[in-house]
Each structure stands twice: as C-alpha cells, then as structure tokens.
Amino acid sequence: MKKTFLWSLLVGLGFFTYSHAQNTIEGFNNPIQPQPKTIKEVIKDASSLDKKDTLVQITGFFVEQINHEDYWFSDSKDRIHVSLDDDIQFPSFNKNQKVTIVGEVDYDFMNGTEIEIEQIITKPTIN
C-alpha cells in the first residue's frame, strides 16, 4: 500500500511539475523584441532609446564604408552611422542588397547617433 501511495505521489508530482513548467514557458513574453523604426525616428528618439538600451530594427542598404567596422546605412530617406562588431559573425551580402539590421542605439551629444549592430537579416536577391 505504501509503495502504491508513494508511486502515485511521485507520478502526480511529476505531472504537476511538468504542467507548471509548460505554463511558464507558454507564458514567457520576450521583452527585448526589436522595434521596427525609420532612421528619422531613431535619430529623433536617440537619447531615450540609448538610455533604455532599446533594440531597433531598420531595413535599408549599407551605402558607404567608413573603416573596417563603421558604415553609413540608409533607409532611402535618411542615413545613420552603424558599427559592426568584428566578434560577431554576420551573413554575407552585397552593397546593393536590401537588409534589415537589428542593433542598440548609442547616442552621444558630441558625436551624434550610432547603431551598434547585433544582427543582420538578409533578404533574397532578385536577379
């Protein structure tokens, strides 16, 4: 009788633990989703975005290389200084390929606004 009771208790506890873990996973809401923005919006809100370490998402083109890590990025209306961390492996793409960048805004009153890129999402090229 004790073995049956202990076995039932362990099985019941296992189901409770499993269902609780499932509820926790399903209820998880990632608070760090990148916010799609235009370059104009990023520059306008740069100070606030920098203070909150907000990730932003912008679609456009790399238009000019400044040095091995720094580029100008354009959404066809405005441009912004972006920085690629050479410790991160980014996908290959060409300068005429539209990409989406995800990064953290870095604002400095003297040096302006920069995006430190954490991810580049490439779009398929159409020939």
PDB file of C-alpha atoms in Angstrom:
ATOM      1  CA  MET A   1       0.000   0.000   0.000  1.00  0.00           C
ATOM      2  CA  LYS A   2       2.828   2.409   0.887  1.00  0.00           C
ATOM      3  CA  LYS A   3       4.594   1.641  -2.414  1.00  0.00           C
ATOM      4  CA  THR A   4       1.416   2.352  -4.392  1.00  0.00           C
ATOM      5  CA  PHE A   5       0.836   5.582  -2.494  1.00  0.00           C
ATOM      6  CA  LEU A   6       4.454   6.750  -2.971  1.00  0.00           C
ATOM      7  CA  TRP A   7       4.357   5.798  -6.655  1.00  0.00           C
ATOM      8  CA  SER A   8       1.093   7.712  -7.160  1.00  0.00           C
ATOM      9  CA  LEU A   9       2.513  10.690  -5.292  1.00  0.00           C
ATOM     10  CA  LEU A  10       5.666  10.754  -7.443  1.00  0.00           C
ATOM     11  CA  VAL A  11       3.697  10.424 -10.693  1.00  0.00           C
ATOM     12  CA  GLY A  12       1.271  13.150  -9.602  1.00  0.00           C
ATOM     13  CA  LEU A  13       4.129  15.414  -8.580  1.00  0.00           C
ATOM     14  CA  GLY A  14       5.791  14.778 -11.938  1.00  0.00           C
ATOM     15  CA  PHE A  15       2.649  15.819 -13.836  1.00  0.00           C
ATOM     16  CA  PHE A  16       2.272  18.912 -11.667  1.00  0.00           C
ATOM     17  CA  THR A  17       5.900  19.926 -12.240  1.00  0.00           C
ATOM     18  CA  TYR A  18       5.623  19.296 -15.998  1.00  0.00           C
ATOM     19  CA  SER A  19       2.399  21.269 -16.361  1.00  0.00           C
ATOM     20  CA  HIS A  20       3.818  24.123 -14.280  1.00  0.00           C
ATOM     21  CA  ALA A  21       6.931  24.237 -16.474  1.00  0.00           C
ATOM     22  CA  GLN A  22       4.762  24.240 -19.592  1.00  0.00           C
ATOM     23  CA  ASN A  23       2.697  27.137 -18.275  1.00  0.00           C
ATOM     24  CA  THR A  24       5.835  29.084 -17.500  1.00  0.00           C
ATOM     25  CA  ILE A  25       7.233  28.535 -20.984  1.00  0.00           C
ATOM     26  CA  GLU A  26       3.963  29.399 -22.727  1.00  0.00           C
ATOM     27  CA  GLY A  27       3.551  32.479 -20.577  1.00  0.00           C
ATOM     28  CA  PHE A  28       7.046  33.757 -21.383  1.00  0.00           C
ATOM     29  CA  ASN A  29       6.950  37.084 -23.169  1.00  0.00           C
ATOM     30  CA  ASN A  30      10.299  38.278 -24.510  1.00  0.00           C
ATOM     31  CA  PRO A  31      10.560  41.939 -23.507  1.00  0.00           C
ATOM     32  CA  ILE A  32      13.508  42.598 -25.831  1.00  0.00           C
ATOM     33  CA  GLN A  33      11.827  42.444 -29.231  1.00  0.00           C
ATOM     34  CA  PRO A  34      13.411  44.871 -31.686  1.00  0.00           C
ATOM     35  CA  GLN A  35      11.130  47.730 -32.647  1.00  0.00           C
ATOM     36  CA  PRO A  36      10.865  48.468 -36.405  1.00  0.00           C
ATOM     37  CA  LYS A  37      11.828  52.103 -36.925  1.00  0.00           C
ATOM     38  CA  THR A  38      12.870  54.538 -39.602  1.00  0.00           C
ATOM     39  CA  ILE A  39      16.223  56.263 -39.334  1.00  0.00           C
ATOM     40  CA  LYS A  40      14.413  59.563 -38.796  1.00  0.00           C
ATOM     41  CA  GLU A  41      12.563  58.068 -35.776  1.00  0.00           C
ATOM     42  CA  VAL A  42      15.790  56.629 -34.340  1.00  0.00           C
ATOM     43  CA  ILE A  43      17.617  59.956 -34.597  1.00  0.00           C
ATOM     44  CA  LYS A  44      14.646  61.848 -33.104  1.00  0.00           C
ATOM     45  CA  ASP A  45      14.338  59.437 -30.141  1.00  0.00           C
ATOM     46  CA  ALA A  46      18.057  58.576 -29.832  1.00  0.00           C
ATOM     47  CA  SER A  47      18.624  59.843 -26.300  1.00  0.00           C
ATOM     48  CA  SER A  48      15.635  57.943 -24.916  1.00  0.00           C
ATOM     49  CA  LEU A  49      16.425  54.762 -26.887  1.00  0.00           C
ATOM     50  CA  ASP A  50      20.037  54.823 -25.664  1.00  0.00           C
ATOM     51  CA  LYS A  51      19.036  55.196 -22.002  1.00  0.00           C
ATOM     52  CA  LYS A  52      16.660  52.227 -22.254  1.00  0.00           C
ATOM     53  CA  ASP A  53      19.120  50.036 -24.225  1.00  0.00           C
ATOM     54  CA  THR A  54      16.344  49.558 -26.773  1.00  0.00           C
ATOM     55  CA  LEU A  55      16.951  47.304 -29.764  1.00  0.00           C
ATOM     56  CA  VAL A  56      15.767  48.819 -33.036  1.00  0.00           C
ATOM     57  CA  GLN A  57      15.184  47.260 -36.430  1.00  0.00           C
ATOM     58  CA  ILE A  58      15.745  49.185 -39.680  1.00  0.00           C
ATOM     59  CA  THR A  59      15.519  47.968 -43.270  1.00  0.00           C
ATOM     60  CA  GLY A  60      17.738  49.535 -45.906  1.00  0.00           C
ATOM     61  CA  PHE A  61      21.174  49.471 -47.508  1.00  0.00           C
ATOM     62  CA  PHE A  62      24.808  49.877 -46.497  1.00  0.00           C
ATOM     63  CA  VAL A  63      25.775  52.884 -48.629  1.00  0.00           C
ATOM     64  CA  GLU A  64      29.343  53.715 -47.625  1.00  0.00           C
ATOM     65  CA  GLN A  65      32.179  52.102 -45.690  1.00  0.00           C
ATOM     66  CA  ILE A  66      33.983  54.441 -43.280  1.00  0.00           C
ATOM     67  CA  ASN A  67      36.520  51.905 -41.945  1.00  0.00           C
ATOM     68  CA  HIS A  68      36.569  48.132 -41.328  1.00  0.00           C
ATOM     69  CA  GLU A  69      33.816  48.343 -38.632  1.00  0.00           C
ATOM     70  CA  ASP A  70      31.911  51.542 -39.432  1.00  0.00           C
ATOM     71  CA  TYR A  71      29.445  52.232 -42.257  1.00  0.00           C
ATOM     72  CA  TRP A  72      26.702  54.611 -43.333  1.00  0.00           C
ATOM     73  CA  PHE A  73      23.326  52.872 -43.538  1.00  0.00           C
ATOM     74  CA  SER A  74      20.337  54.325 -45.412  1.00  0.00           C
ATOM     75  CA  ASP A  75      16.622  53.573 -45.458  1.00  0.00           C
ATOM     76  CA  SER A  76      16.409  55.504 -48.780  1.00  0.00           C
ATOM     77  CA  LYS A  77      15.348  58.704 -46.978  1.00  0.00           C
ATOM     78  CA  ASP A  78      17.950  59.283 -44.264  1.00  0.00           C
ATOM     79  CA  ARG A  79      21.264  57.767 -43.243  1.00  0.00           C
ATOM     80  CA  ILE A  80      22.842  56.796 -39.936  1.00  0.00           C
ATOM     81  CA  HIS A  81      26.262  55.718 -38.724  1.00  0.00           C
ATOM     82  CA  VAL A  82      26.363  51.999 -37.884  1.00  0.00           C
ATOM     83  CA  SER A  83      29.076  49.858 -36.345  1.00  0.00           C
ATOM     84  CA  LEU A  84      29.703  46.145 -36.925  1.00  0.00           C
ATOM     85  CA  ASP A  85      31.308  44.239 -34.053  1.00  0.00           C
ATOM     86  CA  ASP A  86      34.042  42.080 -35.583  1.00  0.00           C
ATOM     87  CA  ASP A  87      33.460  39.478 -32.845  1.00  0.00           C
ATOM     88  CA  ILE A  88      30.031  38.683 -34.358  1.00  0.00           C
ATOM     89  CA  GLN A  89      29.707  36.518 -37.483  1.00  0.00           C
ATOM     90  CA  PHE A  90      27.357  38.307 -39.896  1.00  0.00           C
ATOM     91  CA  PRO A  91      25.877  36.792 -43.087  1.00  0.00           C
ATOM     92  CA  SER A  92      27.370  37.652 -46.483  1.00  0.00           C
ATOM     93  CA  PHE A  93      25.611  40.256 -48.595  1.00  0.00           C
ATOM     94  CA  ASN A  94      26.492  42.845 -51.219  1.00  0.00           C
ATOM     95  CA  LYS A  95      26.119  46.618 -51.108  1.00  0.00           C
ATOM     96  CA  ASN A  96      23.102  46.564 -53.445  1.00  0.00           C
ATOM     97  CA  GLN A  97      21.195  44.068 -51.298  1.00  0.00           C
ATOM     98  CA  LYS A  98      18.425  45.296 -49.008  1.00  0.00           C
ATOM     99  CA  VAL A  99      18.973  44.050 -45.442  1.00  0.00           C
ATOM    100  CA  THR A 100      17.389  44.507 -42.047  1.00  0.00           C
ATOM    101  CA  ILE A 101      19.690  45.478 -39.207  1.00  0.00           C
ATOM    102  CA  VAL A 102      18.961  44.956 -35.530  1.00  0.00           C
ATOM    103  CA  GLY A 103      21.026  46.876 -33.043  1.00  0.00           C
ATOM    104  CA  GLU A 104      21.312  49.049 -29.999  1.00  0.00           C
ATOM    105  CA  VAL A 105      21.192  52.820 -30.282  1.00  0.00           C
ATOM    106  CA  ASP A 106      24.218  54.682 -28.957  1.00  0.00           C
ATOM    107  CA  TYR A 107      23.675  58.423 -28.554  1.00  0.00           C
ATOM    108  CA  ASP A 108      26.365  60.943 -27.745  1.00  0.00           C
ATOM    109  CA  PHE A 109      25.654  64.681 -27.752  1.00  0.00           C
ATOM    110  CA  MET A 110      29.028  65.494 -29.342  1.00  0.00           C
ATOM    111  CA  ASN A 111      29.307  62.556 -31.765  1.00  0.00           C
ATOM    112  CA  GLY A 112      25.678  62.042 -32.735  1.00  0.00           C
ATOM    113  CA  THR A 113      23.728  58.819 -33.080  1.00  0.00           C
ATOM    114  CA  GLU A 114      25.110  55.396 -33.945  1.00  0.00           C
ATOM    115  CA  ILE A 115      23.626  51.906 -34.073  1.00  0.00           C
ATOM    116  CA  GLU A 116      25.775  49.066 -32.772  1.00  0.00           C
ATOM    117  CA  ILE A 117      24.602  46.210 -34.979  1.00  0.00           C
ATOM    118  CA  GLU A 118      23.892  42.875 -33.303  1.00  0.00           C
ATOM    119  CA  GLN A 119      22.165  41.108 -36.195  1.00  0.00           C
ATOM    120  CA  ILE A 120      21.840  41.458 -39.970  1.00  0.00           C
ATOM    121  CA  ILE A 121      18.910  39.772 -41.679  1.00  0.00           C
ATOM    122  CA  THR A 122      19.390  39.362 -45.421  1.00  0.00           C
ATOM    123  CA  LYS A 123      16.583  39.369 -47.941  1.00  0.00           C
ATOM    124  CA  PRO A 124      16.762  37.144 -51.028  1.00  0.00           C
ATOM    125  CA  THR A 125      18.135  38.974 -54.061  1.00  0.00           C
ATOM    126  CA  ILE A 126      16.084  39.000 -57.240  1.00  0.00           C
ATOM    127  CA  ASN A 127      18.114  38.975 -60.451  1.00  0.00           C
TER     128      ASN A 127
END
